[in-house]
Short mmCIF file of C-alpha atoms in Angstrom, two decimals:
data_model
loop_
_atom_site.label_atom_id
_atom_site.label_comp_id
_atom_site.label_asym_id
_atom_site.label_seq_id
_atom_site.Cartn_x
_atom_site.Cartn_y
_atom_site.Cartn_z
CA UNK A 1 202.29 175.05 60.99
CA UNK A 2 200.10 177.87 59.73
CA UNK A 3 197.19 177.17 57.43
CA UNK A 4 198.37 177.14 53.81
CA UNK A 5 202.02 176.57 54.77
CA UNK A 6 202.97 173.26 53.16
CA UNK A 7 205.84 171.11 54.49
CA UNK A 8 208.56 169.70 52.32
CA UNK A 9 207.09 166.63 50.59
CA UNK A 10 208.44 163.16 51.41
CA UNK A 11 208.18 160.19 49.06
CA UNK A 12 207.78 159.88 45.31
CA UNK A 13 205.78 162.08 42.94
CA UNK A 14 202.77 160.68 41.08
CA UNK A 15 203.14 160.07 37.35
CA UNK A 16 200.99 163.13 36.66
CA UNK A 17 203.01 165.25 39.10
CA UNK A 18 200.04 166.13 41.30
CA UNK A 19 200.81 164.31 44.53
CA UNK A 20 203.13 162.16 46.60
CA UNK A 21 202.47 158.42 46.65
CA UNK A 22 205.23 156.72 48.61
CA UNK A 23 204.90 156.97 52.38
CA UNK A 24 206.59 155.31 55.32
CA UNK A 25 203.49 154.87 57.46
CA UNK A 26 200.88 157.63 57.35
CA UNK A 27 198.44 157.11 54.43
CA UNK A 28 197.24 159.94 52.30
CA UNK A 29 193.81 161.16 53.23
CA UNK A 30 192.29 160.18 49.90
CA UNK A 31 193.71 156.67 50.39
CA UNK A 32 192.36 156.17 53.91
CA UNK A 33 189.88 153.42 54.73
CA UNK A 34 187.40 155.85 56.28
CA UNK A 35 185.34 158.60 54.61
CA UNK A 36 187.21 161.81 55.23
CA UNK A 37 186.23 164.01 52.32
CA UNK A 38 182.75 165.55 51.83
CA UNK A 39 180.44 164.32 49.09
CA UNK A 40 178.36 167.36 48.14
CA UNK A 41 176.08 165.55 45.71
CA UNK A 42 175.58 162.61 48.04
CA UNK A 43 174.78 164.86 51.01
CA UNK A 44 172.29 166.78 48.90
CA UNK A 45 170.41 163.64 47.98
CA UNK A 46 170.69 162.01 51.40
CA UNK A 47 169.27 165.05 53.25
CA UNK A 48 166.84 165.91 50.42
CA UNK A 49 167.94 169.52 50.77
CA UNK A 50 166.01 170.91 47.81
CA UNK A 51 162.76 169.19 48.81
CA UNK A 52 163.09 170.31 52.39
CA UNK A 53 163.89 173.89 51.29
CA UNK A 54 160.77 173.96 49.07
CA UNK A 55 158.60 172.50 51.81
CA UNK A 56 159.90 175.01 54.37
CA UNK A 57 159.35 177.86 51.88
CA UNK A 58 155.78 176.84 51.30
CA UNK A 59 155.28 177.09 55.06
CA UNK A 60 157.09 180.47 55.11
CA UNK A 61 159.80 178.89 57.28
CA UNK A 62 162.13 179.60 58.77
CA UNK A 63 160.47 182.65 60.18
CA UNK A 64 161.86 186.02 59.20
CA UNK A 65 162.63 186.89 62.79
CA UNK A 66 164.35 183.55 63.55
CA UNK A 67 167.98 183.72 64.66
CA UNK A 68 168.51 179.99 65.12
CA UNK A 69 169.19 177.68 62.20
CA UNK A 70 166.35 175.35 61.37
CA UNK A 71 166.68 171.56 61.44
CA UNK A 72 167.96 171.13 57.87
CA UNK A 73 170.65 173.81 58.16
CA UNK A 74 171.66 172.52 61.57
CA UNK A 75 172.04 169.02 60.09
CA UNK A 76 174.22 170.38 57.28
CA UNK A 77 176.46 172.21 59.75
CA UNK A 78 176.70 169.23 62.07
CA UNK A 79 177.79 167.07 59.12
CA UNK A 80 180.56 169.55 58.44
CA UNK A 81 181.55 169.62 62.12
CA UNK A 82 181.56 165.81 62.23
CA UNK A 83 183.72 165.68 59.08
CA UNK A 84 186.26 168.10 60.52
CA UNK A 85 186.30 166.16 63.78
CA UNK A 86 186.78 162.91 61.87
CA UNK A 87 189.74 164.42 60.00
CA UNK A 88 191.44 165.42 63.23
CA UNK A 89 190.71 162.06 64.88
CA UNK A 90 192.23 160.32 61.85
CA UNK A 91 195.31 162.55 62.04
CA UNK A 92 195.72 161.90 65.78
CA UNK A 93 195.41 158.15 65.27
CA UNK A 94 197.89 158.08 62.41
CA UNK A 95 200.38 160.23 64.27
CA UNK A 96 200.09 157.88 67.23
CA UNK A 97 200.98 154.99 64.95
CA UNK A 98 203.85 157.04 63.53
CA UNK A 99 205.17 157.57 67.07
CA UNK A 100 204.95 153.82 67.70
CA UNK A 101 206.92 153.07 64.55
CA UNK A 102 209.48 155.76 65.34
CA UNK A 103 209.87 154.40 68.87
CA UNK A 104 210.67 150.96 67.48
CA UNK A 105 213.47 152.46 65.38
CA UNK A 106 215.59 153.58 68.34
CA UNK A 107 218.61 151.26 68.71
CA UNK A 108 218.75 149.49 72.05
CA UNK A 109 221.52 150.71 74.35
CA UNK A 110 221.68 147.18 75.79
CA UNK A 111 222.68 145.85 72.34
CA UNK A 112 225.47 148.41 72.10
CA UNK A 113 226.79 147.56 75.57
CA UNK A 114 226.60 143.86 74.76
CA UNK A 115 228.87 144.39 71.75
CA UNK A 116 231.38 146.14 73.98
CA UNK A 117 231.41 143.28 76.49
CA UNK A 118 231.58 140.63 73.77
CA UNK A 119 234.78 141.97 72.29
CA UNK A 120 236.35 142.02 75.75
CA UNK A 121 235.86 138.25 76.03
CA UNK A 122 236.33 137.29 72.36
CA UNK A 123 239.93 136.15 72.80
CA UNK A 124 239.45 134.36 76.13
CA UNK A 125 236.31 132.54 74.95
CA UNK A 126 237.99 131.04 71.90
CA UNK A 127 241.13 129.99 73.76
CA UNK A 128 239.12 128.55 76.65
CA UNK A 129 236.94 126.52 74.29
CA UNK A 130 240.00 125.07 72.53
CA UNK A 131 242.29 124.71 75.55
CA UNK A 132 241.61 121.00 76.12
CA UNK A 133 242.04 120.11 72.44
CA UNK A 134 245.26 122.14 72.27
CA UNK A 135 246.56 120.45 75.41
CA UNK A 136 245.84 117.01 73.91
CA UNK A 137 247.64 117.90 70.69
CA UNK A 138 250.54 119.38 72.61
CA UNK A 139 250.82 116.23 74.74
CA UNK A 140 250.82 114.11 71.57
CA UNK A 141 253.51 116.33 70.12
CA UNK A 142 255.63 116.05 73.26
CA UNK A 143 255.29 112.25 73.36
CA UNK A 144 256.22 111.95 69.70
CA UNK A 145 259.19 114.26 70.18
CA UNK A 146 260.37 112.34 73.25
CA UNK A 147 260.06 109.08 71.32
CA UNK A 148 262.09 110.54 68.49
CA UNK A 149 264.78 111.80 70.85
CA UNK A 150 264.88 108.45 72.63
CA UNK A 151 265.19 106.57 69.34
CA UNK A 152 267.97 108.87 68.17
CA UNK A 153 269.85 108.43 71.48
CA UNK A 154 269.51 104.65 71.53
CA UNK A 155 270.59 104.34 67.91
CA UNK A 156 273.35 106.97 67.92
CA UNK A 157 271.56 109.18 65.40
CA UNK A 158 273.14 112.63 65.42
CA UNK A 159 271.59 113.98 62.22
CA UNK A 160 267.84 114.45 61.77
CA UNK A 161 265.96 111.79 59.87
CA UNK A 162 265.50 112.13 56.14
CA UNK A 163 261.74 112.15 55.51
CA UNK A 164 260.83 111.67 51.87
CA UNK A 165 257.53 113.40 51.18
CA UNK A 166 258.10 113.76 47.47
CA UNK A 167 258.97 110.43 45.82
CA UNK A 168 258.48 111.61 42.25
CA UNK A 169 262.21 111.65 41.45
CA UNK A 170 263.11 108.18 42.81
CA UNK A 171 260.02 106.54 41.31
CA UNK A 172 260.68 108.31 38.02
CA UNK A 173 264.23 106.93 38.09
CA UNK A 174 262.94 103.40 38.75
CA UNK A 175 260.35 103.73 35.99
CA UNK A 176 262.98 104.99 33.53
CA UNK A 177 265.27 102.05 34.34
CA UNK A 178 262.36 99.65 33.94
CA UNK A 179 261.56 101.07 30.49
CA UNK A 180 265.21 101.05 29.32
CA UNK A 181 265.87 97.48 30.40
CA UNK A 182 262.55 96.27 29.03
CA UNK A 183 263.20 97.89 25.62
CA UNK A 184 266.70 96.45 25.36
CA UNK A 185 265.44 92.93 26.11
CA UNK A 186 262.22 93.29 24.18
CA UNK A 187 263.72 93.73 20.69
CA UNK A 188 265.15 90.21 20.50
CA UNK A 189 262.65 88.43 22.73
CA UNK A 190 259.79 89.61 20.50
CA UNK A 191 261.27 87.55 17.63
CA UNK A 192 261.27 84.31 19.61
CA UNK A 193 257.96 84.72 21.47
CA UNK A 194 254.84 82.97 20.24
CA UNK A 195 252.88 86.17 21.07
CA UNK A 196 255.22 88.38 19.06
CA UNK A 197 255.92 91.91 20.24
CA UNK A 198 253.40 91.71 23.08
CA UNK A 199 254.85 88.49 24.41
CA UNK A 200 258.41 89.77 24.14
CA UNK A 201 257.46 92.97 26.00
CA UNK A 202 255.83 90.98 28.81
CA UNK A 203 258.90 88.76 29.23
CA UNK A 204 261.24 91.76 29.12
CA UNK A 205 259.07 93.55 31.70
CA UNK A 206 259.15 90.58 34.07
CA UNK A 207 262.93 90.38 33.78
CA UNK A 208 263.29 94.10 34.50
CA UNK A 209 260.80 93.99 37.41
CA UNK A 210 262.69 91.08 39.04
CA UNK A 211 266.02 92.83 38.65
CA UNK A 212 264.75 96.15 40.02
CA UNK A 213 262.72 94.43 42.76
CA UNK A 214 265.81 92.59 44.03
CA UNK A 215 267.66 95.91 44.19
CA UNK A 216 264.85 97.59 46.10
CA UNK A 217 264.65 94.73 48.63
CA UNK A 218 268.41 94.85 49.08
CA UNK A 219 268.42 98.60 49.68
CA UNK A 220 265.21 98.91 51.75
CA UNK A 221 265.89 95.93 54.04
CA UNK A 222 269.44 94.64 53.69
CA UNK A 223 271.55 97.79 53.50
CA UNK A 224 269.34 99.79 55.91
CA UNK A 225 269.92 97.10 58.55
CA UNK A 226 273.58 96.57 57.69
CA UNK A 227 274.53 99.70 59.62
CA UNK A 228 272.15 99.23 62.54
CA UNK A 229 273.38 99.75 66.09
CA UNK A 230 272.30 96.23 67.05
CA UNK A 231 274.75 93.52 66.05
CA UNK A 232 272.19 90.89 65.07
CA UNK A 233 270.49 93.33 62.74
CA UNK A 234 273.82 94.25 61.16
CA UNK A 235 274.61 90.60 60.56
CA UNK A 236 271.15 89.97 59.12
CA UNK A 237 271.40 93.06 56.95
CA UNK A 238 274.79 92.19 55.53
CA UNK A 239 273.73 88.61 54.94
CA UNK A 240 270.55 89.64 53.11
CA UNK A 241 272.37 92.27 51.05
CA UNK A 242 275.09 89.78 50.13
CA UNK A 243 272.63 87.04 49.17
CA UNK A 244 270.60 89.41 47.04
CA UNK A 245 273.75 90.71 45.33
CA UNK A 246 274.78 87.15 44.48
CA UNK A 247 271.25 86.37 43.33
CA UNK A 248 271.18 89.51 41.16
CA UNK A 249 274.58 88.61 39.69
CA UNK A 250 273.44 85.11 38.83
CA UNK A 251 270.08 86.32 37.53
CA UNK A 252 271.62 88.93 35.23
CA UNK A 253 274.20 86.39 34.01
CA UNK A 254 271.40 83.96 33.25
CA UNK A 255 269.49 86.72 31.43
CA UNK A 256 272.63 87.41 29.36
CA UNK A 257 272.78 83.72 28.31
CA UNK A 258 269.04 83.86 27.66
CA UNK A 259 269.58 86.90 25.44
CA UNK A 260 272.49 85.28 23.54
CA UNK A 261 270.49 82.09 22.97
CA UNK A 262 267.64 84.21 21.63
CA UNK A 263 270.04 86.02 19.27
CA UNK A 264 271.34 82.72 17.94
CA UNK A 265 267.81 81.41 17.40
CA UNK A 266 266.71 84.59 15.64
CA UNK A 267 269.78 84.55 13.36
CA UNK A 268 269.57 80.81 12.55
CA UNK A 269 267.18 78.71 10.53
CA UNK A 270 265.54 76.94 13.44
CA UNK A 271 262.54 74.93 12.42
CA UNK A 272 260.66 75.97 15.55
CA UNK A 273 260.94 79.25 17.48
CA UNK A 274 259.21 79.25 20.86
CA UNK A 275 259.86 80.04 24.49
CA UNK A 276 260.15 76.37 25.39
CA UNK A 277 262.87 75.90 22.79
CA UNK A 278 264.56 79.11 23.96
CA UNK A 279 264.66 77.86 27.53
CA UNK A 280 266.26 74.57 26.44
CA UNK A 281 268.79 76.40 24.30
CA UNK A 282 269.62 78.76 27.20
CA UNK A 283 270.40 75.82 29.51
CA UNK A 284 272.40 74.12 26.75
CA UNK A 285 274.30 77.33 26.00
CA UNK A 286 275.11 77.86 29.69
CA UNK A 287 276.27 74.25 30.02
CA UNK A 288 278.42 74.26 26.90
CA UNK A 289 279.95 77.74 27.14
CA UNK A 290 280.19 78.01 30.91
CA UNK A 291 278.96 80.80 33.16
CA UNK A 292 281.27 83.41 31.62
CA UNK A 293 281.36 81.97 28.13
CA UNK A 294 279.35 84.70 26.50
CA UNK A 295 280.49 85.57 22.99
CA UNK A 296 277.96 88.31 22.12
CA UNK A 297 278.89 91.91 23.02
CA UNK A 298 275.19 92.63 23.34
CA UNK A 299 274.84 89.84 25.89
CA UNK A 300 277.74 91.22 27.91
CA UNK A 301 276.28 94.70 27.57
CA UNK A 302 272.94 93.43 28.84
CA UNK A 303 274.69 91.83 31.83
CA UNK A 304 276.48 95.07 32.67
CA UNK A 305 273.29 97.10 32.17
CA UNK A 306 271.31 94.73 34.39
CA UNK A 307 273.84 94.89 37.22
CA UNK A 308 274.05 98.69 36.92
CA UNK A 309 270.28 98.96 37.13
CA UNK A 310 270.28 96.60 40.11
CA UNK A 311 272.87 98.75 41.89
CA UNK A 312 270.92 101.96 41.17
CA UNK A 313 267.70 100.31 42.41
CA UNK A 314 269.55 99.26 45.56
CA UNK A 315 270.71 102.83 46.05
CA UNK A 316 267.16 104.18 45.53
CA UNK A 317 265.81 101.75 48.12
CA UNK A 318 268.58 102.52 50.58
CA UNK A 319 268.60 106.31 50.68
CA UNK A 320 266.16 107.89 48.20
CA UNK A 321 262.84 106.28 49.23
CA UNK A 322 263.27 106.79 52.97
CA UNK A 323 265.92 107.43 55.64
CA UNK A 324 268.88 105.03 55.35
CA UNK A 325 268.56 103.98 59.01
CA UNK A 326 265.91 101.37 59.70
CA UNK A 327 262.89 102.69 61.63
CA UNK A 328 264.14 106.29 61.90
CA UNK A 329 261.87 107.91 59.29
CA UNK A 330 258.47 106.68 60.64
CA UNK A 331 259.20 107.96 64.15
CA UNK A 332 260.48 111.26 62.77
CA UNK A 333 257.38 111.57 60.54
CA UNK A 334 255.05 110.99 63.49
CA UNK A 335 256.88 113.66 65.48
CA UNK A 336 256.76 116.08 62.59
CA UNK A 337 253.06 115.43 61.89
CA UNK A 338 252.19 115.82 65.58
CA UNK A 339 254.02 119.13 65.69
CA UNK A 340 252.33 120.25 62.46
CA UNK A 341 248.88 119.29 63.82
CA UNK A 342 249.51 121.30 66.98
CA UNK A 343 250.77 124.30 65.01
CA UNK A 344 247.78 124.13 62.66
CA UNK A 345 245.37 123.95 65.60
CA UNK A 346 247.04 126.94 67.22
CA UNK A 347 246.92 128.83 63.95
CA UNK A 348 243.22 127.95 63.66
CA UNK A 349 242.71 129.44 67.13
CA UNK A 350 244.53 132.54 65.99
CA UNK A 351 242.25 132.78 62.94
CA UNK A 352 239.12 132.20 65.03
CA UNK A 353 240.11 134.95 67.46
CA UNK A 354 240.81 137.34 64.62
CA UNK A 355 237.56 136.44 62.85
CA UNK A 356 235.59 136.78 66.10
CA UNK A 357 237.01 140.21 66.84
CA UNK A 358 236.45 141.35 63.26
CA UNK A 359 232.90 139.98 63.30
CA UNK A 360 232.03 141.94 66.44
CA UNK A 361 233.59 145.02 64.90
CA UNK A 362 231.49 144.47 61.77
CA UNK A 363 228.34 144.08 63.91
CA UNK A 364 229.09 147.39 65.59
CA UNK A 365 229.53 149.01 62.20
CA UNK A 366 226.21 147.59 61.00
CA UNK A 367 224.54 148.77 64.22
CA UNK A 368 225.87 152.27 63.54
CA UNK A 369 224.52 152.12 60.00
CA UNK A 370 221.11 150.95 61.25
CA UNK A 371 221.07 153.75 63.82
CA UNK A 372 221.87 156.32 61.16
CA UNK A 373 219.12 154.86 58.98
CA UNK A 374 216.73 155.04 61.94
CA UNK A 375 217.40 158.77 62.27
CA UNK A 376 216.42 159.23 58.64
CA UNK A 377 213.32 157.05 59.09
CA UNK A 378 212.09 159.00 62.13
CA UNK A 379 212.84 162.29 60.37
CA UNK A 380 210.85 161.13 57.36
CA UNK A 381 207.99 160.17 59.64
CA UNK A 382 208.01 163.65 61.16
CA UNK A 383 207.98 165.26 57.71
CA UNK A 384 205.12 163.02 56.67
CA UNK A 385 203.24 163.93 59.82
CA UNK A 386 203.57 167.62 58.99
CA UNK A 387 202.48 166.91 55.45
CA UNK A 388 199.41 165.00 56.66
CA UNK A 389 198.52 167.76 59.10
CA UNK A 390 198.57 170.27 56.26
CA UNK A 391 196.36 167.93 54.26
CA UNK A 392 193.91 167.87 57.18
CA UNK A 393 193.84 171.67 57.28
CA UNK A 394 193.24 171.78 53.52
CA UNK A 395 190.53 169.15 53.85
CA UNK A 396 188.83 171.19 56.58
CA UNK A 397 188.60 174.05 54.09
CA UNK A 398 186.92 171.67 51.63
CA UNK A 399 184.38 170.72 54.29
CA UNK A 400 183.70 174.40 55.07
CA UNK A 401 183.25 175.28 51.39
CA UNK A 402 181.00 172.26 50.85
CA UNK A 403 178.93 173.01 53.94
CA UNK A 404 178.39 176.63 52.96
CA UNK A 405 177.56 175.58 49.40
CA UNK A 406 174.82 173.29 50.77
CA UNK A 407 173.53 176.07 53.05
CA UNK A 408 173.41 178.43 50.08
CA UNK A 409 171.59 175.82 48.00
CA UNK A 410 168.99 175.42 50.78
CA UNK A 411 168.55 179.18 51.28
CA UNK A 412 168.38 180.02 47.57
CA UNK A 413 165.76 177.35 46.98
CA UNK A 414 163.82 178.54 50.06
CA UNK A 415 163.84 182.17 48.86
CA UNK A 416 162.44 181.19 45.47
CA UNK A 417 159.24 180.14 47.18
CA UNK A 418 158.79 183.20 49.39
CA UNK A 419 159.91 186.78 49.20
CA UNK A 420 162.07 187.19 52.30
CA UNK A 421 164.00 185.00 54.74
CA UNK A 422 165.68 185.49 58.09
CA UNK A 423 168.52 188.03 58.34
CA UNK A 424 171.09 185.32 59.07
CA UNK A 425 170.52 183.96 55.52
CA UNK A 426 173.10 186.55 54.42
CA UNK A 427 175.77 185.20 56.79
CA UNK A 428 177.61 181.89 56.63
CA UNK A 429 179.62 180.12 59.35
CA UNK A 430 183.40 180.54 59.24
CA UNK A 431 185.93 177.71 59.46
CA UNK A 432 186.39 178.50 63.16
CA UNK A 433 182.60 178.33 63.69
CA UNK A 434 182.50 174.87 62.23
CA UNK A 435 185.56 173.71 64.22
CA UNK A 436 184.10 174.90 67.53
CA UNK A 437 180.50 173.95 66.77
CA UNK A 438 179.29 177.57 67.14
CA UNK A 439 177.79 177.78 63.65
CA UNK A 440 174.45 178.99 64.96
CA UNK A 441 172.97 181.12 67.72
CA UNK A 442 172.53 179.48 71.09
CA UNK A 443 175.09 176.68 70.49
CA UNK A 444 177.71 175.91 73.12
CA UNK A 445 181.34 175.85 72.09
CA UNK A 446 182.74 172.33 71.47
CA UNK A 447 186.36 171.44 72.31
CA UNK A 448 186.31 168.06 70.52
CA UNK A 449 188.26 169.19 67.44
CA UNK A 450 190.69 171.23 69.53
CA UNK A 451 191.21 168.23 71.79
CA UNK A 452 192.21 166.08 68.82
CA UNK A 453 194.46 168.88 67.63
CA UNK A 454 196.24 168.87 70.98
CA UNK A 455 196.70 165.11 70.75
CA UNK A 456 198.21 165.53 67.28
CA UNK A 457 200.50 168.29 68.60
CA UNK A 458 201.66 165.99 71.40
CA UNK A 459 202.48 163.31 68.85
CA UNK A 460 204.40 165.80 66.73
CA UNK A 461 206.33 166.83 69.83
CA UNK A 462 206.96 163.15 70.58
CA UNK A 463 208.35 162.70 67.05
CA UNK A 464 210.71 165.63 67.66
CA UNK A 465 211.85 164.02 70.90
CA UNK A 466 212.33 160.70 69.11
CA UNK A 467 214.41 162.35 66.43
CA UNK A 468 216.61 163.79 69.20
CA UNK A 469 216.81 160.45 71.03
CA UNK A 470 217.50 158.49 67.85
CA UNK A 471 220.18 160.95 66.78
CA UNK A 472 221.84 160.65 70.19
CA UNK A 473 221.69 156.86 70.01
CA UNK A 474 223.08 156.95 66.46
CA UNK A 475 225.98 159.05 67.71
CA UNK A 476 226.54 156.53 70.53
CA UNK A 477 226.52 153.70 68.00
CA UNK A 478 228.99 155.51 65.75
CA UNK A 479 231.24 156.27 68.72
CA UNK A 480 231.00 152.63 69.80
CA UNK A 481 231.95 151.45 66.31
CA UNK A 482 235.01 153.69 66.44
CA UNK A 483 235.83 152.48 69.95
CA UNK A 484 235.46 148.82 69.00
CA UNK A 485 237.62 149.39 65.94
CA UNK A 486 240.38 150.71 68.18
CA UNK A 487 239.90 147.84 70.64
CA UNK A 488 239.84 145.27 67.85
CA UNK A 489 242.98 146.68 66.28
CA UNK A 490 244.74 146.61 69.64
CA UNK A 491 243.59 143.05 70.39
CA UNK A 492 244.76 141.75 67.05
CA UNK A 493 248.13 143.48 67.44
CA UNK A 494 248.55 141.97 70.90
CA UNK A 495 247.32 138.55 69.77
CA UNK A 496 250.76 137.07 69.10
CA UNK A 497 252.02 137.91 72.58
CA UNK A 498 248.87 136.61 74.21
CA UNK A 499 248.95 133.34 72.29
CA UNK A 500 252.62 132.92 73.13
CA UNK A 501 251.78 133.15 76.84
CA UNK A 502 248.85 130.80 76.39
CA UNK A 503 251.11 128.35 74.55
CA UNK A 504 253.48 128.32 77.51
CA UNK A 505 250.60 127.48 79.84
CA UNK A 506 249.30 124.75 77.51
CA UNK A 507 252.79 123.28 77.07
CA UNK A 508 253.28 123.13 80.83
CA UNK A 509 249.92 121.36 81.25
CA UNK A 510 250.80 118.92 78.46
CA UNK A 511 254.17 118.13 80.05
CA UNK A 512 252.46 117.38 83.35
CA UNK A 513 250.07 115.03 81.55
CA UNK A 514 252.91 113.24 79.75
CA UNK A 515 254.73 112.86 83.05
CA UNK A 516 251.63 111.47 84.76
CA UNK A 517 251.06 109.01 81.91
CA UNK A 518 254.67 107.84 82.12
CA UNK A 519 254.41 107.31 85.88
CA UNK A 520 251.16 105.39 85.43
CA UNK A 521 252.73 103.13 82.81
CA UNK A 522 255.78 102.54 85.04
CA UNK A 523 253.54 101.66 87.98
CA UNK A 524 251.52 99.24 85.84
#
């Protein structure tokens, strides 16, 4: 970059609009830890320029014919040379650090290749890790299914079992019957109970619970065994159902007499109304009127209602709470649950494969984004480097101006003491003189500043190369993201077919295990 040609600034403008404050790595020169800018006043005092100029003038020095700078002027010029050298050393060091940072931004090609290989094995890895668990679940499913088929064959079951997962309706029916029967009984019994309404409700509830409970036992045990394939279970089922029906008939008839006796007590002028008296009156009423000697329509209605509720409760227990055939529902439920567990596990594998493939695809996308960001970072570093180099060139000019100002101060003060100085007092070193160290006669050219310049140029070239390399790697990362997206889409589309083939392999392995277990049990 030519002197005076400023690069595009990078960062954020100061509040006063005079400079750029935000940098990625390379600090501004006026923010550096080392002294890079000349201090004209400080140098004047430190070198005692005025005093030395006066002293030299009093001695008529430097001589008029001298062509070589005296000690004071040489010291001023060497300070300028050292400052310019320090600027270029600082720039070379900072550009070296910029190259190091830029180098660290390049995405690793190994990481990109690893993503490609990971997606190739994503499906196989998940299936392989879950193969044993899937085989165990499949074997459990096969055993449960074989048990169900065997049960159905031994018990002549042609239709599938009725598995009741939702018992809200039958339990609601039972609860409604319990409430209805309890309310019907509770109105009269509350009048003859020592505890009043609460006592009558408790007694009515017990009566209803016994009646419904007998029906449930009859349906759940008696009737479900009455149609069993085994003769002894059929006999036991019919016997239990018959006994419970007789018991329910007698119980509801007794409750009807109990209800009629309570009505008579509530309507009469009995001196004492209590449950003990009601029980005695019920027995007396049953003895005097006979089993079917009920005279109250309400009592007969209660008997009919009780038997109807008993029959409905029997029906609920027989076919609405579970399968009508004894033992069929639990075996069918185990088979269904085993199949559901296997299906859920396989679906979980499907989800894991899909998530794994999508995760790798997302990683590739993030890698592409990081690579694109790295290109911008390295480009910003290069722009900052150019900006700092221009600042160095501008700072060199400040050193030259300061150095010549100090030389002029020395010469002007010297000429005040004497009439005439050396001819070279009218000439001042140029920027190039200071950079090469040839600011006076007889001095050998120095390549120190130029050497640091070359180092800085190499670093700038390295930043250009890194921009190229990072851009190429970013393109590779973007291409890989596109490639992995295509691969991922294809793998997910082919997932169903692959899992179907894997399921066939797992099922075959599970069948072999079930067969081996059966042979082992037979041998034992």
